[in-house]
PDB file of N, CA and C in Angstrom:
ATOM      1  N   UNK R 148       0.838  -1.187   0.000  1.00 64.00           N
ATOM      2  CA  UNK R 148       0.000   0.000   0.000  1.00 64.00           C
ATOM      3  C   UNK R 148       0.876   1.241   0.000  1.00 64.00           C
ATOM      4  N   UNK R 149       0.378   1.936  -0.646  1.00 73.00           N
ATOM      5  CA  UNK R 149       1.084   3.650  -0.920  1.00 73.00           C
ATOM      6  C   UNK R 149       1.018   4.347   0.608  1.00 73.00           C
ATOM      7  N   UNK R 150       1.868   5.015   0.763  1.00 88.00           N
ATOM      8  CA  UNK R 150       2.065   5.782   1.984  1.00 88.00           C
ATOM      9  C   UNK R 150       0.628   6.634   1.998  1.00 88.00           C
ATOM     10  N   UNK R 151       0.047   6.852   3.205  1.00 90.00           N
ATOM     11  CA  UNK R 151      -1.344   7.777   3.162  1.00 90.00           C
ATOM     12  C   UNK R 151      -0.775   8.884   3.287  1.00 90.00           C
ATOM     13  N   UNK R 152       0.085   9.689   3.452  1.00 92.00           N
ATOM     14  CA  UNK R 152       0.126  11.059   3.673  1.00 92.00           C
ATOM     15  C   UNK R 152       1.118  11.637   2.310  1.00 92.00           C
ATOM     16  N   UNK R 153       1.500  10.617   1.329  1.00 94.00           N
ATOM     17  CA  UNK R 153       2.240  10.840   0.505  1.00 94.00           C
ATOM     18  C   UNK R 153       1.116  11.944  -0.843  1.00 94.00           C
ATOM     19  N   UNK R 154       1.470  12.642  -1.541  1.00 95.00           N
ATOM     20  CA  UNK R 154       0.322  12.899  -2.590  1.00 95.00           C
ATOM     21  C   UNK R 154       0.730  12.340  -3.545  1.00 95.00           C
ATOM     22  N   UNK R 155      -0.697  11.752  -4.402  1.00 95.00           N
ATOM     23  CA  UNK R 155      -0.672  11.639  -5.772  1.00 95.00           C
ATOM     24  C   UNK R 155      -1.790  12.280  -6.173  1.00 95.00           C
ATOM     25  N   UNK R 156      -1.479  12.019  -7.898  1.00 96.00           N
ATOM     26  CA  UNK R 156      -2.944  12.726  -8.664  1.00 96.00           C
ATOM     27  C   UNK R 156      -3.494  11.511  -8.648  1.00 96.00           C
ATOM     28  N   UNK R 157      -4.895  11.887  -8.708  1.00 96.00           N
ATOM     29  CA  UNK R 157      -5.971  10.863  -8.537  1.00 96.00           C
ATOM     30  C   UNK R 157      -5.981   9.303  -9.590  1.00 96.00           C
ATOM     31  N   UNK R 158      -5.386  10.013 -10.533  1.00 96.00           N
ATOM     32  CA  UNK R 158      -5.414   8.062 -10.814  1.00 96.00           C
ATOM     33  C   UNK R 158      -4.293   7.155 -10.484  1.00 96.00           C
ATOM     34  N   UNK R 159      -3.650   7.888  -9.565  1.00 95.00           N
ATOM     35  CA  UNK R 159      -2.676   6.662  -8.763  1.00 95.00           C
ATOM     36  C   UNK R 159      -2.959   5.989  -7.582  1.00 95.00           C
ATOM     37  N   UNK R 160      -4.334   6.547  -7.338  1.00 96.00           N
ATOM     38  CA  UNK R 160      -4.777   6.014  -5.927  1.00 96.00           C
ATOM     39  C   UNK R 160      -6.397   5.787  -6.388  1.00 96.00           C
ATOM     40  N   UNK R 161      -6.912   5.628  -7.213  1.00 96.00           N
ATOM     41  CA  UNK R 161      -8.234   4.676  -7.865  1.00 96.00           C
ATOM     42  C   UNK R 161      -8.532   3.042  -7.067  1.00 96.00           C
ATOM     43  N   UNK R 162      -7.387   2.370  -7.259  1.00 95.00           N
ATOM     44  CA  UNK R 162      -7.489   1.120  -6.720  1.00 95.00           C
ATOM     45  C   UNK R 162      -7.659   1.490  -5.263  1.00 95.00           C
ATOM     46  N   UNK R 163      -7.089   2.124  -4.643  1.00 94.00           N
ATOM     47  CA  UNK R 163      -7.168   2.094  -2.996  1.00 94.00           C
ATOM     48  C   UNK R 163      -8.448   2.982  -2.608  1.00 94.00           C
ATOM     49  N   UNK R 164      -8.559   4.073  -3.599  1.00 94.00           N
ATOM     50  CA  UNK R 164     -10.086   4.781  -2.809  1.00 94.00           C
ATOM     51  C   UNK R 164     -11.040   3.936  -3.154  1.00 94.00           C
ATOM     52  N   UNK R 165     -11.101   3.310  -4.462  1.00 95.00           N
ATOM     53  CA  UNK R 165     -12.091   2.708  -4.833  1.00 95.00           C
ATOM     54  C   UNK R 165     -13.136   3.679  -5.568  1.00 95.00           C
ATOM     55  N   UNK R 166     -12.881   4.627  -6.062  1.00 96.00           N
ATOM     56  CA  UNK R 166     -13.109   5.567  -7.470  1.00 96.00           C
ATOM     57  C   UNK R 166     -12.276   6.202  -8.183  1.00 96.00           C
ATOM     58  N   UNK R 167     -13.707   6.239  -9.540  1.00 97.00           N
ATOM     59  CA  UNK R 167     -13.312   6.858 -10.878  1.00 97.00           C
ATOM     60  C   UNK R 167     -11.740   7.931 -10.355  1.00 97.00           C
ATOM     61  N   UNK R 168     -10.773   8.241 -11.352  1.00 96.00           N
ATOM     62  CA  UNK R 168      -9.619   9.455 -11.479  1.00 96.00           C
ATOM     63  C   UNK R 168     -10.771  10.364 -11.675  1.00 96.00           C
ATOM     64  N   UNK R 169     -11.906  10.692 -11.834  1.00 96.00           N
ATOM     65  CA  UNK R 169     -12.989  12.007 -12.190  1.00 96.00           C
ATOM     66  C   UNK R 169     -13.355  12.500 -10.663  1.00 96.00           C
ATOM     67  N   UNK R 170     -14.526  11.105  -9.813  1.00 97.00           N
ATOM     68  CA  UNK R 170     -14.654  10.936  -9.244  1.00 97.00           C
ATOM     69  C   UNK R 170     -13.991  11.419  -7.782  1.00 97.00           C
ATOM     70  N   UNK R 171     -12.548  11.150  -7.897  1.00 96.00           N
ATOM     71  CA  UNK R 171     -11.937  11.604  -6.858  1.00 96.00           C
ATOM     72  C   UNK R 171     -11.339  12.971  -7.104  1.00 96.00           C
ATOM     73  N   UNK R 172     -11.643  13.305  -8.588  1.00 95.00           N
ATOM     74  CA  UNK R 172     -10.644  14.920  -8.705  1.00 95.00           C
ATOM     75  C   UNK R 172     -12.041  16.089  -8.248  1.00 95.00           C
ATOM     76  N   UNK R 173     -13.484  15.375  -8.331  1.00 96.00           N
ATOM     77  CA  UNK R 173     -14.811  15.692  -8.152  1.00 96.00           C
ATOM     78  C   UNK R 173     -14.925  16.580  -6.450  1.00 96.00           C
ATOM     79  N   UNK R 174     -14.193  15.680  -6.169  1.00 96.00           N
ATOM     80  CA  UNK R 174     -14.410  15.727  -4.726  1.00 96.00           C
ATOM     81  C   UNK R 174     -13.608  16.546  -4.296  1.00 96.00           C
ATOM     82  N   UNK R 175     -12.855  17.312  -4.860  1.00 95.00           N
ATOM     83  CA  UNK R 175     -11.604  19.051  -4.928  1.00 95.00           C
ATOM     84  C   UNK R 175     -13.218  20.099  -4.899  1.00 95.00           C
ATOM     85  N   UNK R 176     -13.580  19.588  -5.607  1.00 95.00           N
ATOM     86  CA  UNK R 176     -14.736  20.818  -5.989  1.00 95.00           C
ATOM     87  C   UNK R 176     -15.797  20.711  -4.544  1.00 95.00           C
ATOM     88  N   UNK R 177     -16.074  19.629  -4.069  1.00 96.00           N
ATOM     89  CA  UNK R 177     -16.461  19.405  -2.996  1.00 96.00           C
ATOM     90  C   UNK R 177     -16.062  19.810  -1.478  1.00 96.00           C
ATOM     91  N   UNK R 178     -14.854  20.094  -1.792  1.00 95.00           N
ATOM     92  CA  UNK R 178     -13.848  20.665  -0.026  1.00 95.00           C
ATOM     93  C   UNK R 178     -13.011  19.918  -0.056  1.00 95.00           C
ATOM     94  N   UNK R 179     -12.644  18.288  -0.532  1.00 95.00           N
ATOM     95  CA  UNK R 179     -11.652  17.630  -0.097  1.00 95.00           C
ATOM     96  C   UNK R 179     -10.490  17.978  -0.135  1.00 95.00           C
ATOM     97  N   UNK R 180      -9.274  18.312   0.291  1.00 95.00           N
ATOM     98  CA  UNK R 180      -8.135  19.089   0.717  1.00 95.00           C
ATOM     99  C   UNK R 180      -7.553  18.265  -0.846  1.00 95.00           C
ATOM    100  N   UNK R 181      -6.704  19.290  -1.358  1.00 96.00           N
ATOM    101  CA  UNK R 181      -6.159  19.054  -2.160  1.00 96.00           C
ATOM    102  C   UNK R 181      -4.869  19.815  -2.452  1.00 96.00           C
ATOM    103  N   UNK R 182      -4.167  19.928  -2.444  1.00 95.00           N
ATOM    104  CA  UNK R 182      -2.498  20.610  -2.973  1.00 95.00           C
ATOM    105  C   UNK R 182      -1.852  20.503  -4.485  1.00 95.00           C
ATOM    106  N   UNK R 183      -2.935  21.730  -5.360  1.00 95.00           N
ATOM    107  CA  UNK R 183      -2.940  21.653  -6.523  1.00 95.00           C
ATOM    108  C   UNK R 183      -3.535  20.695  -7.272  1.00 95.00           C
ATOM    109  N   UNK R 184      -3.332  19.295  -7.689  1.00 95.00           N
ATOM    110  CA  UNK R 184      -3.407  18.297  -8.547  1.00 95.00           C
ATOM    111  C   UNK R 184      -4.092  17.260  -7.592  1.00 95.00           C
ATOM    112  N   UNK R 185      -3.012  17.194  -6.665  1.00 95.00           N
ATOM    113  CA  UNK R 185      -2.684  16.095  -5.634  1.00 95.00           C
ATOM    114  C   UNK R 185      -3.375  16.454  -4.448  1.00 95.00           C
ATOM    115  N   UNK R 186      -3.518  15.245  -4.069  1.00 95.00           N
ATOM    116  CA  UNK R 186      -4.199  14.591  -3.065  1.00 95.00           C
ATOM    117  C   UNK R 186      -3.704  13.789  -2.374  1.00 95.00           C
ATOM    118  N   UNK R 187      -4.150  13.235  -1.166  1.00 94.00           N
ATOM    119  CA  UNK R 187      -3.502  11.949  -0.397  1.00 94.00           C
ATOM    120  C   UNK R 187      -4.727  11.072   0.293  1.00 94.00           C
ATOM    121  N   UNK R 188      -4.423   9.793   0.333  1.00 94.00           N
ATOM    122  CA  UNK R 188      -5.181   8.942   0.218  1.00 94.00           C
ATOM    123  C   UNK R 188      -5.898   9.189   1.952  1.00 94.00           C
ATOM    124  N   UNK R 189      -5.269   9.658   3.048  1.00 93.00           N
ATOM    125  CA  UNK R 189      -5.807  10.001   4.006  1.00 93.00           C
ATOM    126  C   UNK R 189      -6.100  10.607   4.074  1.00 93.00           C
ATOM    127  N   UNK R 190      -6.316  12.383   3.416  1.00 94.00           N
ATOM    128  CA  UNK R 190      -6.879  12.887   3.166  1.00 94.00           C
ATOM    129  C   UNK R 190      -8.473  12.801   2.570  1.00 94.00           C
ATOM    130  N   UNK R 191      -8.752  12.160   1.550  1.00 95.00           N
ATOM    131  CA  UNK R 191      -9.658  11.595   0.866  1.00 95.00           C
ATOM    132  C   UNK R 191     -10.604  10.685   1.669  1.00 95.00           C
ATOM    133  N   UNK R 192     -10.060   9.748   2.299  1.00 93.00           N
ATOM    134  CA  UNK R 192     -10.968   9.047   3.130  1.00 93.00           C
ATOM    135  C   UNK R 192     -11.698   9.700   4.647  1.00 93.00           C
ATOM    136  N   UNK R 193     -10.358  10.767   5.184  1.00 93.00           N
ATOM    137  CA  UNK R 193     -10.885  11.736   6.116  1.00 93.00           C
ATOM    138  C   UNK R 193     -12.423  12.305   5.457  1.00 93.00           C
ATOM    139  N   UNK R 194     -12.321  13.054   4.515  1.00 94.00           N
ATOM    140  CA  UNK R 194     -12.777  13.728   3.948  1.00 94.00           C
ATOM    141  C   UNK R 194     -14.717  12.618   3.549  1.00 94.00           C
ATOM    142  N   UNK R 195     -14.154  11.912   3.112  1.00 94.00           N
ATOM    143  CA  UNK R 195     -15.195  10.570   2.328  1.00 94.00           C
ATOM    144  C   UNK R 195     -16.497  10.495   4.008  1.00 94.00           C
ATOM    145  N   UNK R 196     -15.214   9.937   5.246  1.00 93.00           N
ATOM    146  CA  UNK R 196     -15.509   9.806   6.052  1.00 93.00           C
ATOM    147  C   UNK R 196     -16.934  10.851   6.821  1.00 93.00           C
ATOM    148  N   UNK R 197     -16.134  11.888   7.066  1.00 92.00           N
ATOM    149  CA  UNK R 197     -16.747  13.452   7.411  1.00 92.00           C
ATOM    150  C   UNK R 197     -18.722  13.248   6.294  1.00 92.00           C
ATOM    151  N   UNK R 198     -17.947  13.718   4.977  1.00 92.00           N
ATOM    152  CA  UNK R 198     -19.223  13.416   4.438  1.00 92.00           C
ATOM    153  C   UNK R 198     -20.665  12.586   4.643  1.00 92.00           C
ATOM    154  N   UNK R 199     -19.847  10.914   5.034  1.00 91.00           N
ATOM    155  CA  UNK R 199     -20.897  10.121   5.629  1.00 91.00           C
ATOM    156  C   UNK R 199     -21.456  10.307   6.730  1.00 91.00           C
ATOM    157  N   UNK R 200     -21.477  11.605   7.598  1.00 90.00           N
ATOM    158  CA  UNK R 200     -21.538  11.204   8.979  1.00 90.00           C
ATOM    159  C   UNK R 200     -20.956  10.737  10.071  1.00 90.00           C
ATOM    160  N   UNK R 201     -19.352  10.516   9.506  1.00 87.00           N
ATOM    161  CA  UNK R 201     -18.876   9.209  10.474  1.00 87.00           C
ATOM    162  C   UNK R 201     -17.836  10.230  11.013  1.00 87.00           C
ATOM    163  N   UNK R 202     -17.173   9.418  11.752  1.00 84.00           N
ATOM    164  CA  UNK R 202     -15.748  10.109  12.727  1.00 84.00           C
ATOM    165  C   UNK R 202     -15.055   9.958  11.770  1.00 84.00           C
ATOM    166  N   UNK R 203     -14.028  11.037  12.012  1.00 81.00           N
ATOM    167  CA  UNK R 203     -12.703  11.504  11.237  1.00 81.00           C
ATOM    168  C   UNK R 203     -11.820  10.256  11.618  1.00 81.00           C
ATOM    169  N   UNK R 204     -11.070   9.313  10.635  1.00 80.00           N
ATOM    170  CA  UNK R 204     -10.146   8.113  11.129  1.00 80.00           C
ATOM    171  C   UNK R 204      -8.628   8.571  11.107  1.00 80.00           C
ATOM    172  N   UNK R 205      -8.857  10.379  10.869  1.00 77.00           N
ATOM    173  CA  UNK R 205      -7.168  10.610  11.280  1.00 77.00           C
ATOM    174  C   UNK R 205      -7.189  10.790  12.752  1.00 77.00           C
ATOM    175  N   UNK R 206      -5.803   9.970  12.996  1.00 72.00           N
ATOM    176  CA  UNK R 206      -5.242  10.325  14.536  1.00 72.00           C
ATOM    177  C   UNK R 206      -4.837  11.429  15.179  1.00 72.00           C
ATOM    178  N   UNK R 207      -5.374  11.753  16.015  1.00 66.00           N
ATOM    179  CA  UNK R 207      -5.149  13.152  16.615  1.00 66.00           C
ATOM    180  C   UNK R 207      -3.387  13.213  16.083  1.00 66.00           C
ATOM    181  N   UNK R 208      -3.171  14.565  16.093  1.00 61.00           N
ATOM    182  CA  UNK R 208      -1.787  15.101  15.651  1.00 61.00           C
ATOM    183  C   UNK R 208      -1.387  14.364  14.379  1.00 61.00           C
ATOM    184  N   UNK R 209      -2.006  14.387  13.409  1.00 64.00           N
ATOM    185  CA  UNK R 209      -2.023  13.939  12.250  1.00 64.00           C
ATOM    186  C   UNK R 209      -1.230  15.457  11.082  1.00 64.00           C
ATOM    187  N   UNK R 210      -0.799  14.905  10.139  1.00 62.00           N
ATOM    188  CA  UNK R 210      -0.555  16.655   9.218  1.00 62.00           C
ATOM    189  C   UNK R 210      -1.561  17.141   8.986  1.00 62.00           C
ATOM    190  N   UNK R 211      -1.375  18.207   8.946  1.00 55.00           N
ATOM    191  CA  UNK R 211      -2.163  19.148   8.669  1.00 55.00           C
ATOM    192  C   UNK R 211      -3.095  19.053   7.071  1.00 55.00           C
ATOM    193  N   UNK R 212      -3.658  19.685   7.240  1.00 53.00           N
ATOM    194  CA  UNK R 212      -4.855  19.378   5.962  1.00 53.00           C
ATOM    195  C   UNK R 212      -4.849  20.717   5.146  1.00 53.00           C
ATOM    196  N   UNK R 213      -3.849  21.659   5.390  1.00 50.00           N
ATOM    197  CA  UNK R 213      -4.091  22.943   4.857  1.00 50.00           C
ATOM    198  C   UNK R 213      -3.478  22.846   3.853  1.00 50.00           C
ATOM    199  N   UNK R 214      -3.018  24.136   3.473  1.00 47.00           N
ATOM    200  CA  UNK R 214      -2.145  24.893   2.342  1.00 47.00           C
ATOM    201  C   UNK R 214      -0.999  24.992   3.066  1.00 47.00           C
ATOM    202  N   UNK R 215      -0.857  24.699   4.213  1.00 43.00           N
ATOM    203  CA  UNK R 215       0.925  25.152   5.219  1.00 43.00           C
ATOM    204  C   UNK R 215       2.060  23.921   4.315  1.00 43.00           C
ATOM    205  N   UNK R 216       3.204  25.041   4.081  1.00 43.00           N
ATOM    206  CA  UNK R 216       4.179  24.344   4.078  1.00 43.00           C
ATOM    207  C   UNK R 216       4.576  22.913   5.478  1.00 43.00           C
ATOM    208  N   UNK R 217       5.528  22.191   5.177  1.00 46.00           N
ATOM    209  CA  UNK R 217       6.134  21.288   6.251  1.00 46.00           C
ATOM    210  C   UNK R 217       6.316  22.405   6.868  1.00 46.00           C
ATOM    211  N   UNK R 218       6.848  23.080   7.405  1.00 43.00           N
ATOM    212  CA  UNK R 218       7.287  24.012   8.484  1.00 43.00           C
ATOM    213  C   UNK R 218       6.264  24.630   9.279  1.00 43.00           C
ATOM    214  N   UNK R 219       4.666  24.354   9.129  1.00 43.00           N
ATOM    215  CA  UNK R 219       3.592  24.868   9.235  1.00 43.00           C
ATOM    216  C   UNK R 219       3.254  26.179   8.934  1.00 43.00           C
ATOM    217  N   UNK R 220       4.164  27.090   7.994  1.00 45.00           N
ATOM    218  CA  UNK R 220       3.599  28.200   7.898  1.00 45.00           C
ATOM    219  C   UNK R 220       3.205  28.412   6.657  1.00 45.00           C
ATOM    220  N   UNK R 221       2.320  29.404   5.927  1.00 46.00           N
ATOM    221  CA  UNK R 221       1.871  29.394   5.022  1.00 46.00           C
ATOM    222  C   UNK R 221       2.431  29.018   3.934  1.00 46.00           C
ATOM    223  N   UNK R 222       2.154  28.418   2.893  1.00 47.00           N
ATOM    224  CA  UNK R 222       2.263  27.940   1.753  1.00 47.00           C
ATOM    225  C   UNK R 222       2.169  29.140   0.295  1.00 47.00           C
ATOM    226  N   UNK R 223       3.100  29.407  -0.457  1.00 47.00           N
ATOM    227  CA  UNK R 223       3.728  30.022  -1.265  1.00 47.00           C
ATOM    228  C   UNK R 223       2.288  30.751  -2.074  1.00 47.00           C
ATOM    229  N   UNK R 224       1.103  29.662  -2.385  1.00 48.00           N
ATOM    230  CA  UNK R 224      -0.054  29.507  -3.355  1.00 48.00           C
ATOM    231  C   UNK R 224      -1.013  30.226  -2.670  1.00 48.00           C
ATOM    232  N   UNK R 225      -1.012  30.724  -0.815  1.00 48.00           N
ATOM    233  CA  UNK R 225      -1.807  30.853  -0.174  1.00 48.00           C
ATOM    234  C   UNK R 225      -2.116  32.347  -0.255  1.00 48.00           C
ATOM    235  N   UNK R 226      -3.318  33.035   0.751  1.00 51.00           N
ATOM    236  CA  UNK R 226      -3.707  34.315   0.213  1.00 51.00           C
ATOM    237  C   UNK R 226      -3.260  34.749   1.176  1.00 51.00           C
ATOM    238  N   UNK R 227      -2.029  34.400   1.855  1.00 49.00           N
ATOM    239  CA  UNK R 227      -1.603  35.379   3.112  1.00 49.00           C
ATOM    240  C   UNK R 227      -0.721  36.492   2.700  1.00 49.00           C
ATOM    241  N   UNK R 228      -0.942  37.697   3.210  1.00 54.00           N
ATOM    242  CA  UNK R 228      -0.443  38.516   2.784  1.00 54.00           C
ATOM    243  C   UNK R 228       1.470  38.402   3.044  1.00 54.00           C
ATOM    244  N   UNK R 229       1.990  37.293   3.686  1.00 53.00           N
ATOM    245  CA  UNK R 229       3.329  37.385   3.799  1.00 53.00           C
ATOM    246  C   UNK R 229       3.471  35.811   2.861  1.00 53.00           C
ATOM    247  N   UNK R 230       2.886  35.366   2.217  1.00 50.00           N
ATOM    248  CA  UNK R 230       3.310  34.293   1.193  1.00 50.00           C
ATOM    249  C   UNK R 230       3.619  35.626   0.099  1.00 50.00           C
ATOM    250  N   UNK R 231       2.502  36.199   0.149  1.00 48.00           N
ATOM    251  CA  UNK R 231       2.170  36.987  -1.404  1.00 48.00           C
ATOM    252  C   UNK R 231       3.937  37.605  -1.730  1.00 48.00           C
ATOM    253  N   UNK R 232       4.440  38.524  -0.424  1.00 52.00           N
ATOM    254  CA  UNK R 232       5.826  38.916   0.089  1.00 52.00           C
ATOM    255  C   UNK R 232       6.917  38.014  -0.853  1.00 52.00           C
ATOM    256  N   UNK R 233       6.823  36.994  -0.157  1.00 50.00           N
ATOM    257  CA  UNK R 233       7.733  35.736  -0.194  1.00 50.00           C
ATOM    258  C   UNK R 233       7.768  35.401  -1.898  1.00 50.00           C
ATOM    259  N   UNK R 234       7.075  35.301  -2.439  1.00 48.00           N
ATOM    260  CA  UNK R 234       6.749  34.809  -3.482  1.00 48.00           C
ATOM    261  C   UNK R 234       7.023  36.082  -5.063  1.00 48.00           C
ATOM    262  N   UNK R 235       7.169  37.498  -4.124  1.00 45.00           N
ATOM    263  CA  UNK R 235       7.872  38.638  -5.200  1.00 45.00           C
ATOM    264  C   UNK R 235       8.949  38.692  -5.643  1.00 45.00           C
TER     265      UNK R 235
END
């Protein structure tokens, strides 16, 4: 099995979500956390999860689900006014 916190684009992880590459790029438009293209398979099922009603199956202190870089601070793509900085 593929690492869950790793990203791919959606048709590298079809067999493990168990949907369409449409299907899972569908679900960007829906809220599911996405980082450009990519996605991660714990992400997606968090997300799948939430939708049904059910408990979130990430473990407390899990990564983050945002736009934050590894370092937790904003991410280059983000609308913070000190990415925007960073990124001139």
């Amino acid at each position: 099995m593929k690492d869950p916190w790793t990203l791919h684009f959606p048709v590298e992880i079809v067999d493990i979500i168990g949907l369409s590459k449409n299907e899972i790029a569908f679900l960007k438009k829906k809220g599911c956390p996405f980082h450009g293209k990519k996605t991660c398979v714990a992400w997606v099922r968090d997300f799948l999860s939430k939708q049904a009603g059910g408990p979130s199956p990430l473990p407390p202190g899990h990564p983050p689900q945002t736009g934050e870089s590894k370092s937790h601070g904003p991410g280059a793509w983000s609308d913070s006014p000190a990415a925007s900085l960073a990124t001139r």
